[in-house]
Short mmCIF file of C-alpha atoms in Angstrom, two decimals:
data_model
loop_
_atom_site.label_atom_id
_atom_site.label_comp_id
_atom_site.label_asym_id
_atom_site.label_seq_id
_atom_site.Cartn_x
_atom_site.Cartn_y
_atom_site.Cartn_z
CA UNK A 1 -19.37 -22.90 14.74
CA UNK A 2 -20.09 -26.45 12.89
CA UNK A 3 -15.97 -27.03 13.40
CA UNK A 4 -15.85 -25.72 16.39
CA UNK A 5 -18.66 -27.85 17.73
CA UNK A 6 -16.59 -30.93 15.71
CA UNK A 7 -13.66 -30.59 17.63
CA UNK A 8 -15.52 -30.19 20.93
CA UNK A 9 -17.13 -33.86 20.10
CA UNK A 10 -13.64 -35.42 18.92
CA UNK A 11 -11.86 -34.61 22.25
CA UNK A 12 -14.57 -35.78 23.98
CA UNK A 13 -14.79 -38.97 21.76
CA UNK A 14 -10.85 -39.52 21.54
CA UNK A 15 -10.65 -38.96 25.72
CA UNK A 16 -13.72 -42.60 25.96
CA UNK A 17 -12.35 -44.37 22.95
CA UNK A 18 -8.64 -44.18 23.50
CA UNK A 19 -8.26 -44.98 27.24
CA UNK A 20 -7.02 -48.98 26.38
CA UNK A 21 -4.64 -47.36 24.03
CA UNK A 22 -2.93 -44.77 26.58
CA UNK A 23 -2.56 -47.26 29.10
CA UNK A 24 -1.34 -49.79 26.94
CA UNK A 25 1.98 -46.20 25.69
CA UNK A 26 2.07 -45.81 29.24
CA UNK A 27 3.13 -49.26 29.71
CA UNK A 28 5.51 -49.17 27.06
CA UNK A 29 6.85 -45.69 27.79
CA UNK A 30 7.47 -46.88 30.97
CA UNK A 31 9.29 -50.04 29.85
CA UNK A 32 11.62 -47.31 27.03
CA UNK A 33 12.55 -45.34 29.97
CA UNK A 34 13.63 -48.46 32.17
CA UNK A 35 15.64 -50.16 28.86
CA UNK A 36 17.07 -46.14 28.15
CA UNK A 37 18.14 -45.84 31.78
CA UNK A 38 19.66 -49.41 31.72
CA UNK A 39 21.21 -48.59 28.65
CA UNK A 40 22.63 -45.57 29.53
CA UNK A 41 24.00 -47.36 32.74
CA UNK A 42 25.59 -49.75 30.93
CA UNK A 43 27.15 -47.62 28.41
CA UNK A 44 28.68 -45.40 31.46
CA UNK A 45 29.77 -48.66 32.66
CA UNK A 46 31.60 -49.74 29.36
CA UNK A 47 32.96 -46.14 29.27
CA UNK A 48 34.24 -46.74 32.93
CA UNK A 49 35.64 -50.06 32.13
CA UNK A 50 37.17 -49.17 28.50
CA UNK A 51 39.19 -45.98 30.79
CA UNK A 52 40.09 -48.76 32.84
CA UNK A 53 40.99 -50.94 29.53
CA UNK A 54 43.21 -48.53 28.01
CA UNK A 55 45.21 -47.52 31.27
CA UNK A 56 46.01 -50.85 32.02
CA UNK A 57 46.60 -51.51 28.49
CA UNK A 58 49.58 -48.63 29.07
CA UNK A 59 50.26 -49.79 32.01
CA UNK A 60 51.62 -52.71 30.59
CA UNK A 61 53.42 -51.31 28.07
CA UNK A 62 55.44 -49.12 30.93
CA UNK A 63 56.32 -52.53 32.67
CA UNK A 64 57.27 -53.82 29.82
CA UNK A 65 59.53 -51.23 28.71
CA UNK A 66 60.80 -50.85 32.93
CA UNK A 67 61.29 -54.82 32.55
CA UNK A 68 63.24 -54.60 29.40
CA UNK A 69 65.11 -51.87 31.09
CA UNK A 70 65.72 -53.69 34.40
CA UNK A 71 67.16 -56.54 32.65
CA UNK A 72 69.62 -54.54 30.26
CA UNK A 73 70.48 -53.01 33.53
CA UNK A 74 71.18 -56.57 34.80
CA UNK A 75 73.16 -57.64 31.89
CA UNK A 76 75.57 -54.16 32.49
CA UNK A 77 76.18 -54.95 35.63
CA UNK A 78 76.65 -58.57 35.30
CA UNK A 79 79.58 -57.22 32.40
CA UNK A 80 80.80 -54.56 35.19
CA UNK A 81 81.47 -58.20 37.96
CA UNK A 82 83.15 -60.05 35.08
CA UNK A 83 85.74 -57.24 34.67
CA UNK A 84 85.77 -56.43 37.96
CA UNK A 85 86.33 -59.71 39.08
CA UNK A 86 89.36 -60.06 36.15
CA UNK A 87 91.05 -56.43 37.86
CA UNK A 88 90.85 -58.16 41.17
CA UNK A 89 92.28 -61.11 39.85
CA UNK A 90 95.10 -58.95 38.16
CA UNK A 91 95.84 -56.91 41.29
CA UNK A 92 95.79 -59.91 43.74
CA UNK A 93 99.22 -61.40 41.33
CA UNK A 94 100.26 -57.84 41.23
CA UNK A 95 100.24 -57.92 44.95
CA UNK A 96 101.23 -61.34 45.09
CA UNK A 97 104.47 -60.99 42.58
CA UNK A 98 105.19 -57.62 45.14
CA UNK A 99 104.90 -59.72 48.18
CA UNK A 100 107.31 -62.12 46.80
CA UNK A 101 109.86 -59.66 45.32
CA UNK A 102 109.60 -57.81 48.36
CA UNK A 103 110.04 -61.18 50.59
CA UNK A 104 113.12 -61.42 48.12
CA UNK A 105 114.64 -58.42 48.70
CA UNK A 106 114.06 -58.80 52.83
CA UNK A 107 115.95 -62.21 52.51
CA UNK A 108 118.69 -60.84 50.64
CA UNK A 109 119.37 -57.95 52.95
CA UNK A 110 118.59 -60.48 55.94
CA UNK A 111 121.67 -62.33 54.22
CA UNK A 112 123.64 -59.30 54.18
CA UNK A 113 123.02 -58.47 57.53
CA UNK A 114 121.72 -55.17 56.29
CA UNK A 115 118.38 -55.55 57.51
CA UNK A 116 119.18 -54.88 60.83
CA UNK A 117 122.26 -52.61 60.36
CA UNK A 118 121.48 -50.17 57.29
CA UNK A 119 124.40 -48.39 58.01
CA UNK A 120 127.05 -51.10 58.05
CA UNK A 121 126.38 -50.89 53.78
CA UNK A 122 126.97 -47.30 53.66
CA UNK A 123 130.17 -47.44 55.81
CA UNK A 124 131.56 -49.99 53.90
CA UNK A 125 130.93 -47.62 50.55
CA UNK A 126 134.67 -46.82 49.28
CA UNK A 127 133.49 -43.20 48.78
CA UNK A 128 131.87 -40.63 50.32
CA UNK A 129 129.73 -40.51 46.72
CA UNK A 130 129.20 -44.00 47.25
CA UNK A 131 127.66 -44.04 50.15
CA UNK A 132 125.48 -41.21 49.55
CA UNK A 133 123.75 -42.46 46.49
CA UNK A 134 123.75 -46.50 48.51
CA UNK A 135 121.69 -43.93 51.33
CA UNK A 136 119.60 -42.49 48.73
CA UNK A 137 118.66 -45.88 47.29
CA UNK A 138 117.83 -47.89 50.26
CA UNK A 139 115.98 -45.17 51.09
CA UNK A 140 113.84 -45.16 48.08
CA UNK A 141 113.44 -48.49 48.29
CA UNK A 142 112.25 -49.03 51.71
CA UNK A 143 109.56 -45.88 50.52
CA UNK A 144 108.51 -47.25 46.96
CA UNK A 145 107.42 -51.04 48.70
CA UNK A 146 105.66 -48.83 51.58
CA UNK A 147 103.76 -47.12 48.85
CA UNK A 148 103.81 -50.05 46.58
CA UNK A 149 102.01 -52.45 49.25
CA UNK A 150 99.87 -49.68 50.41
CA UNK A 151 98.57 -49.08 46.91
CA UNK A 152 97.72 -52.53 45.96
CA UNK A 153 96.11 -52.63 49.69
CA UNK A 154 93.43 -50.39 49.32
CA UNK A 155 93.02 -50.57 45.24
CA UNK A 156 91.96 -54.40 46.57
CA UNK A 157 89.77 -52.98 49.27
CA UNK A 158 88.24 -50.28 46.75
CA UNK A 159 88.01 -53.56 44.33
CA UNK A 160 86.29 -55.70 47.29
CA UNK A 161 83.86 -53.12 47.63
CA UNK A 162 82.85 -51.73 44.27
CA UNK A 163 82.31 -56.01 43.92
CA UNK A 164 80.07 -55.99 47.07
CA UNK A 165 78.26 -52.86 46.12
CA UNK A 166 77.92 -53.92 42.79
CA UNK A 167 76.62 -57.66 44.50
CA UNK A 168 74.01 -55.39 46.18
CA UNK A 169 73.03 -53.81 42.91
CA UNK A 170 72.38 -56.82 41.55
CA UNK A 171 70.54 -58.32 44.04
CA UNK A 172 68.15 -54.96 44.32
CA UNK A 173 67.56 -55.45 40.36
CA UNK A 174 66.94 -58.98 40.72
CA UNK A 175 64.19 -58.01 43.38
CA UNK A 176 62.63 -55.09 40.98
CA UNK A 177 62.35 -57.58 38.14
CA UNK A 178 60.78 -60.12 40.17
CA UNK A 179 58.60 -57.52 41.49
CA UNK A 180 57.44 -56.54 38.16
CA UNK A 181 57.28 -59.50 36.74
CA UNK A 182 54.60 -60.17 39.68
CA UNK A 183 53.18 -56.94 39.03
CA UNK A 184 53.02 -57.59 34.79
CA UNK A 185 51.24 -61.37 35.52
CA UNK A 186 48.82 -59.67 37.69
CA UNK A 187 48.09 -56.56 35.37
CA UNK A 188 47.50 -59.48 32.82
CA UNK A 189 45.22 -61.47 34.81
CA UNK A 190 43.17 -57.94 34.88
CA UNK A 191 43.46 -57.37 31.22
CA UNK A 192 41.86 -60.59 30.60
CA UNK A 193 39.05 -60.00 33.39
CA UNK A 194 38.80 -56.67 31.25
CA UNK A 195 38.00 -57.96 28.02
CA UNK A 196 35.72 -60.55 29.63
CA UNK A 197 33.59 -57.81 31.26
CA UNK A 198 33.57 -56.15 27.86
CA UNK A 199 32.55 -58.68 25.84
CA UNK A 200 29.23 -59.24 28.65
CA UNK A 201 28.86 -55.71 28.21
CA UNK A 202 28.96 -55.61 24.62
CA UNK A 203 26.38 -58.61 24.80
CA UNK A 204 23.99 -56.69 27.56
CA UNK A 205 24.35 -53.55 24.91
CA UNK A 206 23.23 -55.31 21.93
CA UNK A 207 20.68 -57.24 23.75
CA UNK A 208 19.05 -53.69 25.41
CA UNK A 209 19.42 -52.33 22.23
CA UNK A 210 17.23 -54.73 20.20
CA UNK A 211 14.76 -54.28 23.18
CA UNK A 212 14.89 -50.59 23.21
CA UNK A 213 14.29 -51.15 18.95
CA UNK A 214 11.29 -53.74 19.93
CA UNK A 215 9.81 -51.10 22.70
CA UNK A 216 10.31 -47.94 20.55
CA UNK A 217 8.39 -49.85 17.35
CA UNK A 218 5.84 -50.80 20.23
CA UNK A 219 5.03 -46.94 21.09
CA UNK A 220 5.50 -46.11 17.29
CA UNK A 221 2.61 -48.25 16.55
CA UNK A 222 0.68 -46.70 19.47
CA UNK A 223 1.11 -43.34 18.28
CA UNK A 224 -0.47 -44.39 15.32
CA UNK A 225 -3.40 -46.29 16.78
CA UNK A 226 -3.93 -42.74 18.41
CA UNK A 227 -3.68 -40.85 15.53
CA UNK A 228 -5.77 -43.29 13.50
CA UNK A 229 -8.30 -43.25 16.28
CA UNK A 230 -8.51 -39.31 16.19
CA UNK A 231 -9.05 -39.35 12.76
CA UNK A 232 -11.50 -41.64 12.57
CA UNK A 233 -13.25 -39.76 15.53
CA UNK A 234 -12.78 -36.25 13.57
CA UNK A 235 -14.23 -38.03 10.32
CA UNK A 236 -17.40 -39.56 12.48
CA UNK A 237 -17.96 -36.28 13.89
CA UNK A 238 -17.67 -33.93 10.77
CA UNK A 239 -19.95 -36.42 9.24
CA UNK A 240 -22.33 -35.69 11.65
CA UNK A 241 -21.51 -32.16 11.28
CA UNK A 242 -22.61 -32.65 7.63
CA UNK A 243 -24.97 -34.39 8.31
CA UNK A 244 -26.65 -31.78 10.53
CA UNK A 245 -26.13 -29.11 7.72
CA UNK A 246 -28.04 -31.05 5.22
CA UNK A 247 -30.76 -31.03 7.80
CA UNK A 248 -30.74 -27.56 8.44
CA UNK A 249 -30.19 -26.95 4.53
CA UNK A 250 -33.48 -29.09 3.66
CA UNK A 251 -35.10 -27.23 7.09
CA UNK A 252 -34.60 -23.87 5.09
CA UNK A 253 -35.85 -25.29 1.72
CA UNK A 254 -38.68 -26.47 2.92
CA UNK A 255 -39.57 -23.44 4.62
CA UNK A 256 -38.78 -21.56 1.34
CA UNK A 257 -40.79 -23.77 -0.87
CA UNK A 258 -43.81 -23.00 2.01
CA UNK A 259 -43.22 -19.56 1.44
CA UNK A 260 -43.59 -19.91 -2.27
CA UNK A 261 -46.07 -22.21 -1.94
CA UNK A 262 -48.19 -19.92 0.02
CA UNK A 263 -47.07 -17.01 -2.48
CA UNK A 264 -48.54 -18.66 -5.42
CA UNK A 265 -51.82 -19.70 -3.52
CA UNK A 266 -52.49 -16.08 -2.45
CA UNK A 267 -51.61 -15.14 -6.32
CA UNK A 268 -53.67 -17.70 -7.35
CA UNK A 269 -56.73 -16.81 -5.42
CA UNK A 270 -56.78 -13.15 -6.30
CA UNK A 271 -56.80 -14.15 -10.28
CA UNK A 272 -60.46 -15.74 -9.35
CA UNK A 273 -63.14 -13.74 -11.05
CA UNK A 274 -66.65 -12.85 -9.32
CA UNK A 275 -69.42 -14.30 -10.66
CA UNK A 276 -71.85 -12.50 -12.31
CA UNK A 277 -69.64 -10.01 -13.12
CA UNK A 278 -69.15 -7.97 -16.69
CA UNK A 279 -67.94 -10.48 -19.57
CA UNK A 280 -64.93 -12.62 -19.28
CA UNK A 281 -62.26 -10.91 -21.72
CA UNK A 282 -61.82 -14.33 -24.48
CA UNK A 283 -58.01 -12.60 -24.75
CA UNK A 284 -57.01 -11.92 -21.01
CA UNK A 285 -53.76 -10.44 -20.51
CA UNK A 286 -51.04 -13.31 -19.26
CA UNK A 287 -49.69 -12.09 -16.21
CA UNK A 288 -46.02 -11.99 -16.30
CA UNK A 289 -44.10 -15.46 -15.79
CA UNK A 290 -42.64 -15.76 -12.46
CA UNK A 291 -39.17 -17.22 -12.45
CA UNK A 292 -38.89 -19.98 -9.40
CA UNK A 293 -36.75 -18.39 -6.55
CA UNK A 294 -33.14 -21.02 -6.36
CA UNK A 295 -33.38 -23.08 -2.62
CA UNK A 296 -30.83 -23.63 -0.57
CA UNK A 297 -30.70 -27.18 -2.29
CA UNK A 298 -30.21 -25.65 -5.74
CA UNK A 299 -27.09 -23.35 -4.55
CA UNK A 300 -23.53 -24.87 -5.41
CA UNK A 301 -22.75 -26.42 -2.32
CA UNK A 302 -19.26 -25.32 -0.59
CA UNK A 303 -17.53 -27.52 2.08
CA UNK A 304 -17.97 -26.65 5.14
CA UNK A 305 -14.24 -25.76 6.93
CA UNK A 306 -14.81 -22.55 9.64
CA UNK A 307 -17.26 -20.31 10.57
CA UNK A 308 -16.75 -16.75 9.68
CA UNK A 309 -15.99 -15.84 12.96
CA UNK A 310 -13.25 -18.63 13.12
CA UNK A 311 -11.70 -18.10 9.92
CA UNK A 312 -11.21 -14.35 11.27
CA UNK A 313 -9.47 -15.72 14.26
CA UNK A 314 -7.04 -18.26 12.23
CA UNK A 315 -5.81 -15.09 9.40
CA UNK A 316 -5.21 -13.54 13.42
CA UNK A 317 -3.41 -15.69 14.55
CA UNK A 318 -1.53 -16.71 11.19
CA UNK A 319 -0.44 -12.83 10.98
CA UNK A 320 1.19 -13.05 14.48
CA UNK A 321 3.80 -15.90 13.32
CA UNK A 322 6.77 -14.68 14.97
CA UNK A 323 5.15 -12.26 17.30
CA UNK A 324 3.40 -14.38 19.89
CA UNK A 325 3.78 -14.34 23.29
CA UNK A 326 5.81 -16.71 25.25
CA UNK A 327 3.80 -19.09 27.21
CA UNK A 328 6.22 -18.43 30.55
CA UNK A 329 7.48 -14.72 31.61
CA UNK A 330 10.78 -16.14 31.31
CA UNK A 331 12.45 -19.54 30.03
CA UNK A 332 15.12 -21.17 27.95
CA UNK A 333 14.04 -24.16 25.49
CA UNK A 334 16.06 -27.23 26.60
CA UNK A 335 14.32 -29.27 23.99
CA UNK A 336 13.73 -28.77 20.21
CA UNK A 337 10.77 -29.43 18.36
CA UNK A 338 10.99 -32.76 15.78
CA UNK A 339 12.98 -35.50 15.46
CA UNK A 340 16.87 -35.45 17.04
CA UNK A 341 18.99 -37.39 19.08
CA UNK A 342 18.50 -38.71 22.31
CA UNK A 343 21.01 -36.10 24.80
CA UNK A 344 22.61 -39.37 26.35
CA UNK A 345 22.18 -41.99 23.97
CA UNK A 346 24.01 -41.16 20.53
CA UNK A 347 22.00 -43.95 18.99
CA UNK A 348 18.75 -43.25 19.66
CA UNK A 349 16.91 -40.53 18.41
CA UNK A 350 13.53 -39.40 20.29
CA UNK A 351 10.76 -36.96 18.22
CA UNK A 352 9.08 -33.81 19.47
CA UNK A 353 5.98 -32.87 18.64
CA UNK A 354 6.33 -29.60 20.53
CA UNK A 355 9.27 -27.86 22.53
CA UNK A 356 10.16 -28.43 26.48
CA UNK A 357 10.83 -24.84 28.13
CA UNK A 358 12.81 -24.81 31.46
CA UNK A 359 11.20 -22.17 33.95
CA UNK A 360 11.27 -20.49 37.28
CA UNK A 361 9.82 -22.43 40.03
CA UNK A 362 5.67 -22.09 40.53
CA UNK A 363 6.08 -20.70 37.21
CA UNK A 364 2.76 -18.79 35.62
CA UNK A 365 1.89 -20.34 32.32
CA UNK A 366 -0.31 -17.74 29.79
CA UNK A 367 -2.30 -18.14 27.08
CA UNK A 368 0.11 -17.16 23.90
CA UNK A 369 -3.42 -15.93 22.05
CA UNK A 370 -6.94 -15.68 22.13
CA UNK A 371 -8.68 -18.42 21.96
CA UNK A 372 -11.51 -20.91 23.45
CA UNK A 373 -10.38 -24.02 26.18
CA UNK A 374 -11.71 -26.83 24.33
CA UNK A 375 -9.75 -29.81 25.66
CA UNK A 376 -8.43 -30.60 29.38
CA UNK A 377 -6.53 -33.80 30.97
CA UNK A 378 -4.35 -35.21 32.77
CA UNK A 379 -1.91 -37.30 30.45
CA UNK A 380 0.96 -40.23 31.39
CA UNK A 381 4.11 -38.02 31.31
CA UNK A 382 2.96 -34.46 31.53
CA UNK A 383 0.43 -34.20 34.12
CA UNK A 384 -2.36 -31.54 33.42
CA UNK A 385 -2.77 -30.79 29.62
CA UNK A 386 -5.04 -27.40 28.34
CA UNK A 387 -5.81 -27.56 24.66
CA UNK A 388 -6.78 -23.83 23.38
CA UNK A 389 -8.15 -23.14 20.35
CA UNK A 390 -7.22 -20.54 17.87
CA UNK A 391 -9.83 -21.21 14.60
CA UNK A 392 -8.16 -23.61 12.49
CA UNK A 393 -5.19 -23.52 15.08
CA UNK A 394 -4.10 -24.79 18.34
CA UNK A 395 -2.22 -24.63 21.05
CA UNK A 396 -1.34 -27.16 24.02
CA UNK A 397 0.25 -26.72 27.69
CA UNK A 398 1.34 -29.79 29.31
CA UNK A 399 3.01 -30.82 32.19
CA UNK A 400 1.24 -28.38 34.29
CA UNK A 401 1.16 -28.61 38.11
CA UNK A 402 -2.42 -26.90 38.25
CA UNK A 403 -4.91 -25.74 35.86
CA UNK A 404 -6.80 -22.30 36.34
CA UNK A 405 -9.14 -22.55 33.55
CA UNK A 406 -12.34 -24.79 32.44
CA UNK A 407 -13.67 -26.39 29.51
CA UNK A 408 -15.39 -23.32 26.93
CA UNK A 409 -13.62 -20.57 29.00
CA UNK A 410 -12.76 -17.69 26.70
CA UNK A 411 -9.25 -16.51 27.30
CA UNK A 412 -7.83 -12.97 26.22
CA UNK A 413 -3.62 -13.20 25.02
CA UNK A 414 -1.75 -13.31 28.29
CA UNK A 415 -4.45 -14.76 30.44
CA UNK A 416 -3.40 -17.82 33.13
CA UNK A 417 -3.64 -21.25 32.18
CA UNK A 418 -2.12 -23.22 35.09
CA UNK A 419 1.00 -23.38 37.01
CA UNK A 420 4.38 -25.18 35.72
CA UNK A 421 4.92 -28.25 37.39
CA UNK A 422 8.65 -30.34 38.11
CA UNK A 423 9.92 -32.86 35.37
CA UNK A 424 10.66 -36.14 37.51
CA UNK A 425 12.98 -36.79 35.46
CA UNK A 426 15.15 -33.98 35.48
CA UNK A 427 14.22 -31.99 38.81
CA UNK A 428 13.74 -28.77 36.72
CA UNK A 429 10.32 -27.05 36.19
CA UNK A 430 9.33 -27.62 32.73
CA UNK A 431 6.21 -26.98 30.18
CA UNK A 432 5.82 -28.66 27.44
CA UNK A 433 4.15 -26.62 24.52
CA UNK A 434 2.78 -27.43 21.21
CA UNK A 435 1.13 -25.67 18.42
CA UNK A 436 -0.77 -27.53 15.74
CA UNK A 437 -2.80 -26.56 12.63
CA UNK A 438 -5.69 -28.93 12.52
CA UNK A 439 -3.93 -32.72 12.71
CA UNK A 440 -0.32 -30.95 11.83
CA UNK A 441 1.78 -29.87 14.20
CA UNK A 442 4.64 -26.97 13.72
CA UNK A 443 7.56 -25.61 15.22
CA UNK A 444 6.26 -23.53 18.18
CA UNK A 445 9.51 -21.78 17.79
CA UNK A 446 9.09 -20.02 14.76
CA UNK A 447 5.66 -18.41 16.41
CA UNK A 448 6.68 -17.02 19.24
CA UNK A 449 8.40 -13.66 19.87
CA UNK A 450 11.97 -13.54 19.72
#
């Protein structure tokens, strides 16, 4: 009852006495989440940009290599012209040496008169032998320069144009390594914008960092303004607790030392003789000493922790580790009780004093055990809070859209607390549960069933 009635007076006491310090961690929550979100934006930026980095970064390397390429290309077909141009060269005195042997050979037959008169050569043979093999010669003659000049005719117009087509070819890679020259001086010029906007990011990092650091060490000392606060308010009010049992404790003595006080007068009056009665005996009997009864006062003392009653509700509830009910009829814990690392942030770590559940929508929150409502508000971050007690243990439902209970309502296991409400932050319907034992709290999820 006395702790009971202790805890009853803290929350009261910490709800007045603590209102400058939970506006002053609302203001700096606030400011963590706006220097988290910026940092967070800025890392997905640097992320974005160091994709961007490393493409370009290969991109240049391909032009490179397509540069290097273009020009060996280049220098092969630059070799390719110079011997072309020295086959040409050959074939144009080829043709030009035919052109004069065959102008030769034209004059000479012009000369004798065979040119127009083939025949008057093989009449004048002295044999019919002769003249056959004189036919057969002038007629492979006048064939081979036919085929001769027609040869060296189109090997120079195949020359001509493997020269022009290999003109073009060079003129095409000339273009492509321009081009990609153009395209490597502008991938550069983007590289170096690149590693400015890194370096500014790197700076904006490192400054929201050492903010984030400052803010964090801001709500750290907060949290233990709070806590120091509640513990001074739990010590003020269990002195007074103690204080009121030494009252009731000298209350009871002095009504026992009235009731032996009023023993011993009755005692002493009926030991009063009558007078004028028989003799007085000179050796009376002595009536048997009276041993003093111990007071209250005189007992050893035992500090006062729980009630019966309580203590019988804490062993309870301390059997049914493991075995208590879920708060929600169904959920999935999203986030772990204690200290871990931020889900988006690799280097930052948040603590837990409890364990977020994700829900259904409208959501029915229960009571996970018996217990008395001894605490309710509405807290910076998770809405409605109801604080149930358990003897020396307790449990707390926050972020709760609704609240169907009131302050000293006795709840049965199962019974409706509120309604789950929608985490801002992430859209989903959430409830955020704790367990403590007295000013320690535990994993919730070692308690309940699994």
């Amino acid at each position: 009852m006395t702790l009971t009635l202790s805890f009853f007076l803290v929350s009261s006491g910490y709800s007045q006495n603590t209102q400058a310090l939970e506006k002053k961690k609302q203001k700096v929550e606030q400011n963590i989440k706006h220097t988290q979100e910026k940092i967070e934006n800025t890392k997905k930026s640097k992320e974005s940009t160091l994709k961007d980095y490393n493409k370009i970064q290969k991109k240049i390397e391909v032009r490179k290599d397509v540069i290097s390429g273009v020009q060996s290309e280049i220098k092969t077909v630059q070799v390719s012209l110079s011997g072309k141009n020295d086959d040409i060269i050959r074939l144009e005195n080829q043709i030009s040496k035919l052109k004069y042997d065959y102008g030769n050979i034209m004059k000479s037959a012009y000369k004798a008169s065979l040119l127009t008169n083939e025949w008057m050569l093989i009449l004048s043979s002295t044999s019919m032998n002769q003249a056959f093999h004189r036919w057969l010669y002038l007629k492979k003659i006048k064939k081979d320069r036919k085929q001769k000049a027609a040869i060296i005719i189109a090997k120079q117009l195949e020359l001509e144009s493997e020269l022009s087509n290999l003109e073009l070819i060079k003129s095409g890679k000339q273009l492509l390594l321009k081009k990609e020259q153009n395209q490597s001086d502008l991938l550069s010029k983007d590289l170096q914008d690149k590693d400015k906007l890194l370096a500014n990011l790197s700076k904006d990092e490192k400054y929201l960092i050492t903010t984030l650091n400052r803010q964090q060490k801001q709500q750290r000392a907060i949290a233990s303004d709070i806590e120091k606060a509640i513990r001074r308010e739990i010590a003020r009010k269990e002195k007074e607790a103690r204080e009121l049992a030494e009252r009731e404790r000298k209350k009871e003595a002095a009504r026992l030392a009235a009731i032996e006080a009023a023993k011993a007068k009755a005692a002493a009056d009926n030991e009063k003789p009558d007078v004028g009665s028989a003799a007085i005996d000179v050796n009376p009997v002595k009536s048997p000493e009276k041993k003093p009864v111990k007071t209250v006062s005189e007992k050893k003392e035992v500090a006062i922790t729980e009630t019966p009653k309580s203590a019988a509700l804490s062993a309870d509830f301390q059997s049914n580790k493991g075995n208590l009910v879920w708060p929600v009829g169904r959920g999935v814990i999203i986030k772990r009780f204690g200290t871990q690392a931020h889900p988006d942030l690799s280097h930052v770590t948040i603590v837990n004093n409890g364990i977020d559940i994700k829900t259904e929508t409208n959501a029915r929150v229960n009571a996970v055990f018996e217990g008395e409502v001894v605490h309710i508000a509405f807290l910076s971050g998770y809405k409605n809070t109801v604080m149930i007690n358990h003897g020396k243990y307790y449990t707390i439902y926050s972020n709760l859209e609704s609240v169907a209970v009131s302050k000293g309502q006795k709840l049965k296991t199962g019974e409706m607390v509120g309604i789950a409400a929608v985490n801002a932050d992430s859209g989903n319907t959430e409830v955020h549960f704790e367990l403590w034992n007295k000013e320690n709290p535990l994993n919730p999820a070692i308690w309940l069933k699994k």
